[in-house]
């Protein structure tokens, strides 16, 4: 026989049986002390039940008010209140590599174009709009359908395609213009009105960089031999035998083959005219061509555009506006035509250009956002079907959506966050599942309250529902909140802000389901419960599902002591319902419960085998050395990003690691972050210039370091001057000065005794030459007034033989350390030793290596922290350390299963996967936490009966919540952006595994002799007993019998 206090409120157990329901005629004022909280809850429920519409109006009005206020503030204050950004700030803001990166970027923005430019510029050779903007080009790559791209049929198709592009309407209004010598002279004479008149007239475009020719044939080419310039494979058929116009150039196979043979055998050495000719050709042909091979699998063409556009005088006049003008024209007008011309039997065409990818991503981002609406529609329809009520489904979905506003006010006001990004938006799919799960738990408990409370007293039923469902939802909500809040410890702003917002969203949703949704249920019971759903069809389904049972009150006779014929401990004492349960609950208690209990050992063996295999798979996960894939394989822009580094690696590819050698900034603290936010990538801080830096004094040191850095080295992964040359334009400036003024002038204007005036005048004249500026603008940055140079930033760029797709994070970090040592070593030798205080520098590179390394380590740390916090919450909430341990073990198995499955699917641990994995523990908690709470709250004593009661009480709610989340996330399989797809797949896999492990493994484990029963594992009972054992009793204090609660519904 079970002791009397087994089902009591005695501190030895510390809990009220989860079958208890407030009596209808209870005297609240006379309740014992242990019953006062429940009495207050019942009084509040009575107050709400008697005023359904006013209470609903207050609750709904409050949440709607927050939502309306959010919309009003967002519309009126804009980005200052709701700073949504599509970018993902996955960077280490405090790391030295990011500090240097931001400092260099900010210095370029501050320094560029400050010196005097001509009042009016010709639209000729300006190649960029300042800062780090990409060149104003459209790049097209051609891939042959078979064989070599230089087969006659293929090159004719390419020629026809390019003629269509240059003939496109408005192309001449955007292209880089070719001017006559007289027109250029008017600019040099500073006759600005004449320059404006020239700009307003139509002009021919400079020819695109192509394998057919690299210079404008309209200027006339000498028609001498195969080896001459111009480069290209078009033959000259001029009758005069001297020069060729475009019309006189043609395809001749013999000429083409001879020319290709020459290029294949010629080294691309830019120091010789013939080598420069070969270099200009070979950089447009895939890297497999050459060294005797005439086969080319790809060629590329660069269509050139120039600024200033019509209506602007210089390239700095509204630079952003001019950039947007070109980008929008390319995206809205030209690229649709390019897409229509991509279908060709001879060639496959991919293209990319000025800001096209950014515009494209923004366009599909808006389209992909529509899938969120589809998810909401699914959740609404699913809830309506499962709840047999459009009203409840509508109010439930409204509760989930309206939770965003209070969560955002907490996020913005309390946590002072000023960033709202893509990850935050994706939390809608998380809260759709969690919110629907809470609603199903609430309504499932509400439905059970009708039989548990034995009548239609709404107040008693609501009190029962809030006390039991509220606690269950609190456990799962707190576990999820702490799991997401663990992401707030991340070093990455995107993950940190996501964790904070997702945690707040879950917390607000819990408050809503406890404060708002009860008023919805009261209104439903009073006004909508008798309205047939789907013309009565749903009622027939409900009756069929429930087996047509009639609700009967629970009485004292429902609890019997079975002494006679007892054969095991499991048969000693049991709750025996005298009414018939709803069919789903009965199925979970009997059919499913008996299956899990009877087959517990085989089930455990199967799950152990599965987790062993998946854990082995998870342990073999590899770090993704490649770049982030944003788009599917067949997308034009993704194919371009894949094809270019695959075929065009001569001299370095777009995936090559680039080292920037930087002079002019404080090498120890190059940027002041004061007053900036970690999530604001537009305001990285104020540049700290190096006050000691003197370009004139440091010039020879800089040139020396450039030469040393360029030299071939296996340790530093440099390829040497002939194949991987450094971009060090200061060496070009020296060559210009020596050729125009003589070496004596260069010696006079540089070094320790430098003549600064002579140096600055020469540098200013050289840099401000438009032809020179277009070449050096991305390396030379000057702050000054008029002709006076105040600050100079100089950058040398060198691409390494190593690529981001080959180097693992640890290898990249080691390579960074090698370069740091190389830089330090340069200042121990001449000509840098004597001028090092004026020539401070740092190298900027390997940012991605540190980011990937930290992401990987934080992913696993976040998982461990999340699971540890989940264990703490479960241990406190269930008061049973064994149940908490088993639940945590189940969560750990879910996480391992998810990671192992992704490895089998071919995923690698990249940026997207690292971000996704830190969310998995937070999504894995709900179902097993619900079951854990139901187990410890069960009125049953033995483990077998508790498992059956647990499944009957919670099984249907868990199934309903799981299917709603699975259905909602299915819509994430269809967006075009890869991260959305992976995010959806990850949530789907996590929820599926959470359901399987919670529904099979967890109850099977509890039904074995390892499952606790009675007070086993209850740390609270142990602590109370320990306290009482050592607490001294006063002699005059008689022992007081503990308060009892008997199961006859007469007292609470």
PDB file of N, CA, C and O in Angstrom, residues 310-368:
ATOM      1  N   UNK A 310      25.731  61.026 -67.978  1.00  0.00           N
ATOM      2  CA  UNK A 310      25.059  62.265 -68.376  1.00  0.00           C
ATOM      3  C   UNK A 310      24.335  62.871 -67.174  1.00  0.00           C
ATOM      4  O   UNK A 310      23.655  62.171 -66.424  1.00  0.00           O
ATOM      5  N   UNK A 311      24.515  64.176 -66.994  1.00  0.00           N
ATOM      6  CA  UNK A 311      23.919  64.854 -65.850  1.00  0.00           C
ATOM      7  C   UNK A 311      24.867  65.024 -64.688  1.00  0.00           C
ATOM      8  O   UNK A 311      24.523  65.674 -63.695  1.00  0.00           O
ATOM      9  N   UNK A 312      26.067  64.437 -64.781  1.00  0.00           N
ATOM     10  CA  UNK A 312      27.081  64.557 -63.729  1.00  0.00           C
ATOM     11  C   UNK A 312      28.357  65.099 -64.358  1.00  0.00           C
ATOM     12  O   UNK A 312      28.694  64.782 -65.499  1.00  0.00           O
ATOM     13  N   UNK A 313      29.085  65.899 -63.580  1.00  0.00           N
ATOM     14  CA  UNK A 313      30.321  66.474 -64.095  1.00  0.00           C
ATOM     15  C   UNK A 313      31.546  65.639 -63.771  1.00  0.00           C
ATOM     16  O   UNK A 313      32.489  65.573 -64.559  1.00  0.00           O
ATOM     17  N   UNK A 314      31.559  65.015 -62.560  1.00  0.00           N
ATOM     18  CA  UNK A 314      32.732  64.235 -62.150  1.00  0.00           C
ATOM     19  C   UNK A 314      32.291  62.896 -61.581  1.00  0.00           C
ATOM     20  O   UNK A 314      31.108  62.669 -61.312  1.00  0.00           O
ATOM     21  N   UNK A 315      33.266  62.052 -61.362  1.00  0.00           N
ATOM     22  CA  UNK A 315      32.958  60.726 -60.838  1.00  0.00           C
ATOM     23  C   UNK A 315      32.557  60.761 -59.367  1.00  0.00           C
ATOM     24  O   UNK A 315      31.986  59.791 -58.859  1.00  0.00           O
ATOM     25  N   UNK A 316      32.835  61.879 -58.672  1.00  0.00           N
ATOM     26  CA  UNK A 316      32.473  61.950 -57.260  1.00  0.00           C
ATOM     27  C   UNK A 316      31.136  62.642 -57.049  1.00  0.00           C
ATOM     28  O   UNK A 316      30.663  62.705 -55.916  1.00  0.00           O
ATOM     29  N   UNK A 317      30.524  63.169 -58.105  1.00  0.00           N
ATOM     30  CA  UNK A 317      29.193  63.764 -57.966  1.00  0.00           C
ATOM     31  C   UNK A 317      28.171  62.665 -57.725  1.00  0.00           C
ATOM     32  O   UNK A 317      27.850  61.883 -58.627  1.00  0.00           O
ATOM     33  N   UNK A 318      27.645  62.595 -56.500  1.00  0.00           N
ATOM     34  CA  UNK A 318      26.677  61.563 -56.134  1.00  0.00           C
ATOM     35  C   UNK A 318      27.165  60.197 -56.623  1.00  0.00           C
ATOM     36  O   UNK A 318      26.527  59.544 -57.449  1.00  0.00           O
ATOM     37  N   UNK A 319      28.309  59.787 -56.096  1.00  0.00           N
ATOM     38  CA  UNK A 319      28.899  58.521 -56.527  1.00  0.00           C
ATOM     39  C   UNK A 319      27.941  57.356 -56.319  1.00  0.00           C
ATOM     40  O   UNK A 319      27.847  56.462 -57.162  1.00  0.00           O
ATOM     41  N   UNK A 320      27.213  57.378 -55.196  1.00  0.00           N
ATOM     42  CA  UNK A 320      26.254  56.304 -54.950  1.00  0.00           C
ATOM     43  C   UNK A 320      25.149  56.305 -56.001  1.00  0.00           C
ATOM     44  O   UNK A 320      24.693  55.246 -56.446  1.00  0.00           O
ATOM     45  N   UNK A 321      24.703  57.500 -56.372  1.00  0.00           N
ATOM     46  CA  UNK A 321      23.647  57.592 -57.381  1.00  0.00           C
ATOM     47  C   UNK A 321      24.105  57.081 -58.736  1.00  0.00           C
ATOM     48  O   UNK A 321      23.352  56.395 -59.443  1.00  0.00           O
ATOM     49  N   UNK A 322      25.327  57.439 -59.143  1.00  0.00           N
ATOM     50  CA  UNK A 322      25.852  56.945 -60.416  1.00  0.00           C
ATOM     51  C   UNK A 322      26.043  55.427 -60.391  1.00  0.00           C
ATOM     52  O   UNK A 322      25.774  54.737 -61.377  1.00  0.00           O
ATOM     53  N   UNK A 323      26.512  54.930 -59.245  1.00  0.00           N
ATOM     54  CA  UNK A 323      26.671  53.484 -59.115  1.00  0.00           C
ATOM     55  C   UNK A 323      25.329  52.781 -59.247  1.00  0.00           C
ATOM     56  O   UNK A 323      25.198  51.778 -59.939  1.00  0.00           O
ATOM     57  N   UNK A 324      24.304  53.329 -58.576  1.00  0.00           N
ATOM     58  CA  UNK A 324      22.972  52.726 -58.639  1.00  0.00           C
ATOM     59  C   UNK A 324      22.389  52.824 -60.040  1.00  0.00           C
ATOM     60  O   UNK A 324      21.690  51.915 -60.496  1.00  0.00           O
ATOM     61  N   UNK A 325      22.689  53.931 -60.743  1.00  0.00           N
ATOM     62  CA  UNK A 325      22.180  54.110 -62.104  1.00  0.00           C
ATOM     63  C   UNK A 325      22.676  53.001 -63.022  1.00  0.00           C
ATOM     64  O   UNK A 325      21.904  52.412 -63.788  1.00  0.00           O
ATOM     65  N   UNK A 326      23.964  52.700 -62.943  1.00  0.00           N
ATOM     66  CA  UNK A 326      24.520  51.631 -63.770  1.00  0.00           C
ATOM     67  C   UNK A 326      24.001  50.272 -63.322  1.00  0.00           C
ATOM     68  O   UNK A 326      23.596  49.447 -64.153  1.00  0.00           O
ATOM     69  N   UNK A 327      23.986  50.033 -62.007  1.00  0.00           N
ATOM     70  CA  UNK A 327      23.568  48.731 -61.502  1.00  0.00           C
ATOM     71  C   UNK A 327      22.119  48.435 -61.880  1.00  0.00           C
ATOM     72  O   UNK A 327      21.793  47.320 -62.307  1.00  0.00           O
ATOM     73  N   UNK A 328      21.248  49.423 -61.750  1.00  0.00           N
ATOM     74  CA  UNK A 328      19.830  49.206 -62.066  1.00  0.00           C
ATOM     75  C   UNK A 328      19.624  48.990 -63.559  1.00  0.00           C
ATOM     76  O   UNK A 328      18.776  48.196 -63.965  1.00  0.00           O
ATOM     77  N   UNK A 329      20.378  49.702 -64.365  1.00  0.00           N
ATOM     78  CA  UNK A 329      20.253  49.492 -65.811  1.00  0.00           C
ATOM     79  C   UNK A 329      20.729  48.086 -66.193  1.00  0.00           C
ATOM     80  O   UNK A 329      20.069  47.399 -66.971  1.00  0.00           O
ATOM     81  N   UNK A 330      21.847  47.676 -65.629  1.00  0.00           N
ATOM     82  CA  UNK A 330      22.337  46.326 -65.908  1.00  0.00           C
ATOM     83  C   UNK A 330      21.322  45.273 -65.479  1.00  0.00           C
ATOM     84  O   UNK A 330      21.040  44.329 -66.208  1.00  0.00           O
ATOM     85  N   UNK A 331      20.758  45.463 -64.279  1.00  0.00           N
ATOM     86  CA  UNK A 331      19.876  44.440 -63.719  1.00  0.00           C
ATOM     87  C   UNK A 331      18.492  44.456 -64.384  1.00  0.00           C
ATOM     88  O   UNK A 331      17.950  43.394 -64.712  1.00  0.00           O
ATOM     89  N   UNK A 332      17.952  45.658 -64.585  1.00  0.00           N
ATOM     90  CA  UNK A 332      16.576  45.747 -65.099  1.00  0.00           C
ATOM     91  C   UNK A 332      16.483  45.627 -66.609  1.00  0.00           C
ATOM     92  O   UNK A 332      15.489  45.110 -67.132  1.00  0.00           O
ATOM     93  N   UNK A 333      17.503  46.098 -67.316  1.00  0.00           N
ATOM     94  CA  UNK A 333      17.408  46.168 -68.764  1.00  0.00           C
ATOM     95  C   UNK A 333      18.285  45.130 -69.476  1.00  0.00           C
ATOM     96  O   UNK A 333      17.803  44.382 -70.337  1.00  0.00           O
ATOM     97  N   UNK A 334      19.572  45.100 -69.114  1.00  0.00           N
ATOM     98  CA  UNK A 334      20.501  44.290 -69.895  1.00  0.00           C
ATOM     99  C   UNK A 334      20.471  42.810 -69.513  1.00  0.00           C
ATOM    100  O   UNK A 334      20.445  41.944 -70.400  1.00  0.00           O
ATOM    101  N   UNK A 335      20.493  42.502 -68.218  1.00  0.00           N
ATOM    102  CA  UNK A 335      20.589  41.093 -67.842  1.00  0.00           C
ATOM    103  C   UNK A 335      19.388  40.247 -68.268  1.00  0.00           C
ATOM    104  O   UNK A 335      19.579  39.060 -68.561  1.00  0.00           O
ATOM    105  N   UNK A 336      18.161  40.778 -68.324  1.00  0.00           N
ATOM    106  CA  UNK A 336      17.086  39.940 -68.887  1.00  0.00           C
ATOM    107  C   UNK A 336      17.363  39.519 -70.328  1.00  0.00           C
ATOM    108  O   UNK A 336      17.039  38.392 -70.730  1.00  0.00           O
ATOM    109  N   UNK A 337      17.985  40.423 -71.100  1.00  0.00           N
ATOM    110  CA  UNK A 337      18.356  40.064 -72.473  1.00  0.00           C
ATOM    111  C   UNK A 337      19.475  39.029 -72.473  1.00  0.00           C
ATOM    112  O   UNK A 337      19.492  38.109 -73.292  1.00  0.00           O
ATOM    113  N   UNK A 338      20.424  39.201 -71.554  1.00  0.00           N
ATOM    114  CA  UNK A 338      21.505  38.213 -71.458  1.00  0.00           C
ATOM    115  C   UNK A 338      20.941  36.839 -71.116  1.00  0.00           C
ATOM    116  O   UNK A 338      21.386  35.816 -71.656  1.00  0.00           O
ATOM    117  N   UNK A 339      19.981  36.811 -70.197  1.00  0.00           N
ATOM    118  CA  UNK A 339      19.381  35.531 -69.822  1.00  0.00           C
ATOM    119  C   UNK A 339      18.684  34.877 -71.003  1.00  0.00           C
ATOM    120  O   UNK A 339      18.743  33.659 -71.172  1.00  0.00           O
ATOM    121  N   UNK A 340      18.050  35.690 -71.845  1.00  0.00           N
ATOM    122  CA  UNK A 340      17.369  35.133 -73.015  1.00  0.00           C
ATOM    123  C   UNK A 340      18.355  34.621 -74.054  1.00  0.00           C
ATOM    124  O   UNK A 340      18.027  33.746 -74.861  1.00  0.00           O
ATOM    125  N   UNK A 341      19.580  35.180 -74.059  1.00  0.00           N
ATOM    126  CA  UNK A 341      20.593  34.757 -75.017  1.00  0.00           C
ATOM    127  C   UNK A 341      21.472  33.625 -74.496  1.00  0.00           C
ATOM    128  O   UNK A 341      22.372  33.169 -75.188  1.00  0.00           O
ATOM    129  N   UNK A 342      21.223  33.186 -73.241  1.00  0.00           N
ATOM    130  CA  UNK A 342      22.048  32.133 -72.679  1.00  0.00           C
ATOM    131  C   UNK A 342      21.797  30.780 -73.341  1.00  0.00           C
ATOM    132  O   UNK A 342      22.638  29.901 -73.298  1.00  0.00           O
ATOM    133  N   UNK A 343      20.625  30.624 -73.927  1.00  0.00           N
ATOM    134  CA  UNK A 343      20.294  29.358 -74.591  1.00  0.00           C
ATOM    135  C   UNK A 343      20.980  29.311 -75.946  1.00  0.00           C
ATOM    136  O   UNK A 343      20.611  29.997 -76.884  1.00  0.00           O
ATOM    137  N   UNK A 344      22.027  28.505 -76.027  1.00  0.00           N
ATOM    138  CA  UNK A 344      22.804  28.398 -77.256  1.00  0.00           C
ATOM    139  C   UNK A 344      23.380  26.986 -77.322  1.00  0.00           C
ATOM    140  O   UNK A 344      23.912  26.473 -76.336  1.00  0.00           O
ATOM    141  N   UNK A 345      23.259  26.372 -78.486  1.00  0.00           N
ATOM    142  CA  UNK A 345      23.716  24.986 -78.623  1.00  0.00           C
ATOM    143  C   UNK A 345      25.230  24.872 -78.586  1.00  0.00           C
ATOM    144  O   UNK A 345      25.778  23.815 -78.242  1.00  0.00           O
ATOM    145  N   UNK A 346      25.926  25.958 -78.942  1.00  0.00           N
ATOM    146  CA  UNK A 346      27.392  25.888 -79.053  1.00  0.00           C
ATOM    147  C   UNK A 346      28.110  26.324 -77.785  1.00  0.00           C
ATOM    148  O   UNK A 346      29.209  25.842 -77.504  1.00  0.00           O
ATOM    149  N   UNK A 347      27.540  27.253 -77.058  1.00  0.00           N
ATOM    150  CA  UNK A 347      28.219  27.802 -75.884  1.00  0.00           C
ATOM    151  C   UNK A 347      27.255  27.905 -74.710  1.00  0.00           C
ATOM    152  O   UNK A 347      26.043  28.057 -74.873  1.00  0.00           O
ATOM    153  N   UNK A 348      27.840  27.811 -73.531  1.00  0.00           N
ATOM    154  CA  UNK A 348      27.121  28.044 -72.279  1.00  0.00           C
ATOM    155  C   UNK A 348      27.644  29.359 -71.725  1.00  0.00           C
ATOM    156  O   UNK A 348      28.859  29.571 -71.631  1.00  0.00           O
ATOM    157  N   UNK A 349      26.739  30.261 -71.342  1.00  0.00           N
ATOM    158  CA  UNK A 349      27.122  31.611 -70.955  1.00  0.00           C
ATOM    159  C   UNK A 349      26.727  31.875 -69.509  1.00  0.00           C
ATOM    160  O   UNK A 349      25.599  31.597 -69.105  1.00  0.00           O
ATOM    161  N   UNK A 350      27.665  32.394 -68.719  1.00  0.00           N
ATOM    162  CA  UNK A 350      27.374  32.876 -67.369  1.00  0.00           C
ATOM    163  C   UNK A 350      27.954  34.283 -67.258  1.00  0.00           C
ATOM    164  O   UNK A 350      28.951  34.614 -67.910  1.00  0.00           O
ATOM    165  N   UNK A 351      27.331  35.111 -66.418  1.00  0.00           N
ATOM    166  CA  UNK A 351      27.744  36.513 -66.355  1.00  0.00           C
ATOM    167  C   UNK A 351      27.604  37.052 -64.939  1.00  0.00           C
ATOM    168  O   UNK A 351      26.883  36.531 -64.096  1.00  0.00           O
ATOM    169  N   UNK A 352      28.340  38.128 -64.717  1.00  0.00           N
ATOM    170  CA  UNK A 352      28.301  38.837 -63.439  1.00  0.00           C
ATOM    171  C   UNK A 352      28.757  40.266 -63.732  1.00  0.00           C
ATOM    172  O   UNK A 352      29.479  40.509 -64.702  1.00  0.00           O
ATOM    173  N   UNK A 353      28.337  41.211 -62.895  1.00  0.00           N
ATOM    174  CA  UNK A 353      28.741  42.590 -63.144  1.00  0.00           C
ATOM    175  C   UNK A 353      28.519  43.471 -61.939  1.00  0.00           C
ATOM    176  O   UNK A 353      28.207  43.005 -60.839  1.00  0.00           O
ATOM    177  N   UNK A 354      28.653  44.747 -62.177  1.00  0.00           N
ATOM    178  CA  UNK A 354      28.626  45.764 -61.132  1.00  0.00           C
ATOM    179  C   UNK A 354      27.368  45.664 -60.270  1.00  0.00           C
ATOM    180  O   UNK A 354      26.264  45.966 -60.722  1.00  0.00           O
ATOM    181  N   UNK A 355      27.529  45.200 -59.011  1.00  0.00           N
ATOM    182  CA  UNK A 355      26.465  45.112 -58.004  1.00  0.00           C
ATOM    183  C   UNK A 355      25.284  44.256 -58.440  1.00  0.00           C
ATOM    184  O   UNK A 355      24.206  44.322 -57.851  1.00  0.00           O
ATOM    185  N   UNK A 356      25.459  43.418 -59.466  1.00  0.00           N
ATOM    186  CA  UNK A 356      24.352  42.589 -59.938  1.00  0.00           C
ATOM    187  C   UNK A 356      23.939  41.553 -58.900  1.00  0.00           C
ATOM    188  O   UNK A 356      22.743  41.306 -58.703  1.00  0.00           O
ATOM    189  N   UNK A 357      24.908  40.934 -58.255  1.00  0.00           N
ATOM    190  CA  UNK A 357      24.583  39.895 -57.285  1.00  0.00           C
ATOM    191  C   UNK A 357      23.784  40.466 -56.124  1.00  0.00           C
ATOM    192  O   UNK A 357      22.827  39.842 -55.651  1.00  0.00           O
ATOM    193  N   UNK A 358      24.145  41.661 -55.666  1.00  0.00           N
ATOM    194  CA  UNK A 358      23.432  42.280 -54.559  1.00  0.00           C
ATOM    195  C   UNK A 358      21.979  42.549 -54.927  1.00  0.00           C
ATOM    196  O   UNK A 358      21.058  42.250 -54.152  1.00  0.00           O
ATOM    197  N   UNK A 359      21.753  43.107 -56.120  1.00  0.00           N
ATOM    198  CA  UNK A 359      20.386  43.373 -56.564  1.00  0.00           C
ATOM    199  C   UNK A 359      19.612  42.078 -56.763  1.00  0.00           C
ATOM    200  O   UNK A 359      18.410  41.998 -56.453  1.00  0.00           O
ATOM    201  N   UNK A 360      20.277  41.073 -57.281  1.00  0.00           N
ATOM    202  CA  UNK A 360      19.622  39.789 -57.520  1.00  0.00           C
ATOM    203  C   UNK A 360      19.199  39.142 -56.200  1.00  0.00           C
ATOM    204  O   UNK A 360      18.072  38.643 -56.067  1.00  0.00           O
ATOM    205  N   UNK A 361      20.095  39.170 -55.205  1.00  0.00           N
ATOM    206  CA  UNK A 361      19.764  38.587 -53.907  1.00  0.00           C
ATOM    207  C   UNK A 361      18.606  39.320 -53.250  1.00  0.00           C
ATOM    208  O   UNK A 361      17.726  38.706 -52.635  1.00  0.00           O
ATOM    209  N   UNK A 362      18.587  40.641 -53.377  1.00  0.00           N
ATOM    210  CA  UNK A 362      17.480  41.405 -52.801  1.00  0.00           C
ATOM    211  C   UNK A 362      16.158  41.053 -53.472  1.00  0.00           C
ATOM    212  O   UNK A 362      15.112  40.992 -52.816  1.00  0.00           O
ATOM    213  N   UNK A 363      16.193  40.819 -54.782  1.00  0.00           N
ATOM    214  CA  UNK A 363      14.957  40.498 -55.498  1.00  0.00           C
ATOM    215  C   UNK A 363      14.414  39.134 -55.092  1.00  0.00           C
ATOM    216  O   UNK A 363      13.213  38.979 -54.870  1.00  0.00           O
ATOM    217  N   UNK A 364      15.288  38.147 -54.988  1.00  0.00           N
ATOM    218  CA  UNK A 364      14.797  36.818 -54.623  1.00  0.00           C
ATOM    219  C   UNK A 364      14.534  36.719 -53.122  1.00  0.00           C
ATOM    220  O   UNK A 364      13.756  35.865 -52.691  1.00  0.00           O
ATOM    221  N   UNK A 365      15.163  37.610 -52.348  1.00  0.00           N
ATOM    222  CA  UNK A 365      14.884  37.620 -50.915  1.00  0.00           C
ATOM    223  C   UNK A 365      13.427  37.986 -50.670  1.00  0.00           C
ATOM    224  O   UNK A 365      12.755  37.379 -49.830  1.00  0.00           O
ATOM    225  N   UNK A 366      12.916  38.966 -51.410  1.00  0.00           N
ATOM    226  CA  UNK A 366      11.521  39.345 -51.267  1.00  0.00           C
ATOM    227  C   UNK A 366      10.601  38.220 -51.719  1.00  0.00           C
ATOM    228  O   UNK A 366       9.565  37.965 -51.105  1.00  0.00           O
ATOM    229  N   UNK A 367      10.992  37.536 -52.771  1.00  0.00           N
ATOM    230  CA  UNK A 367      10.166  36.426 -53.254  1.00  0.00           C
ATOM    231  C   UNK A 367      10.198  35.259 -52.271  1.00  0.00           C
ATOM    232  O   UNK A 367       9.166  34.641 -51.974  1.00  0.00           O
ATOM    233  N   UNK A 368      11.377  34.962 -51.750  1.00  0.00           N
ATOM    234  CA  UNK A 368      11.490  33.862 -50.799  1.00  0.00           C
ATOM    235  C   UNK A 368      10.742  34.155 -49.504  1.00  0.00           C
ATOM    236  O   UNK A 368      10.313  33.230 -48.799  1.00  0.00           O
TER     237      UNK A 368
END
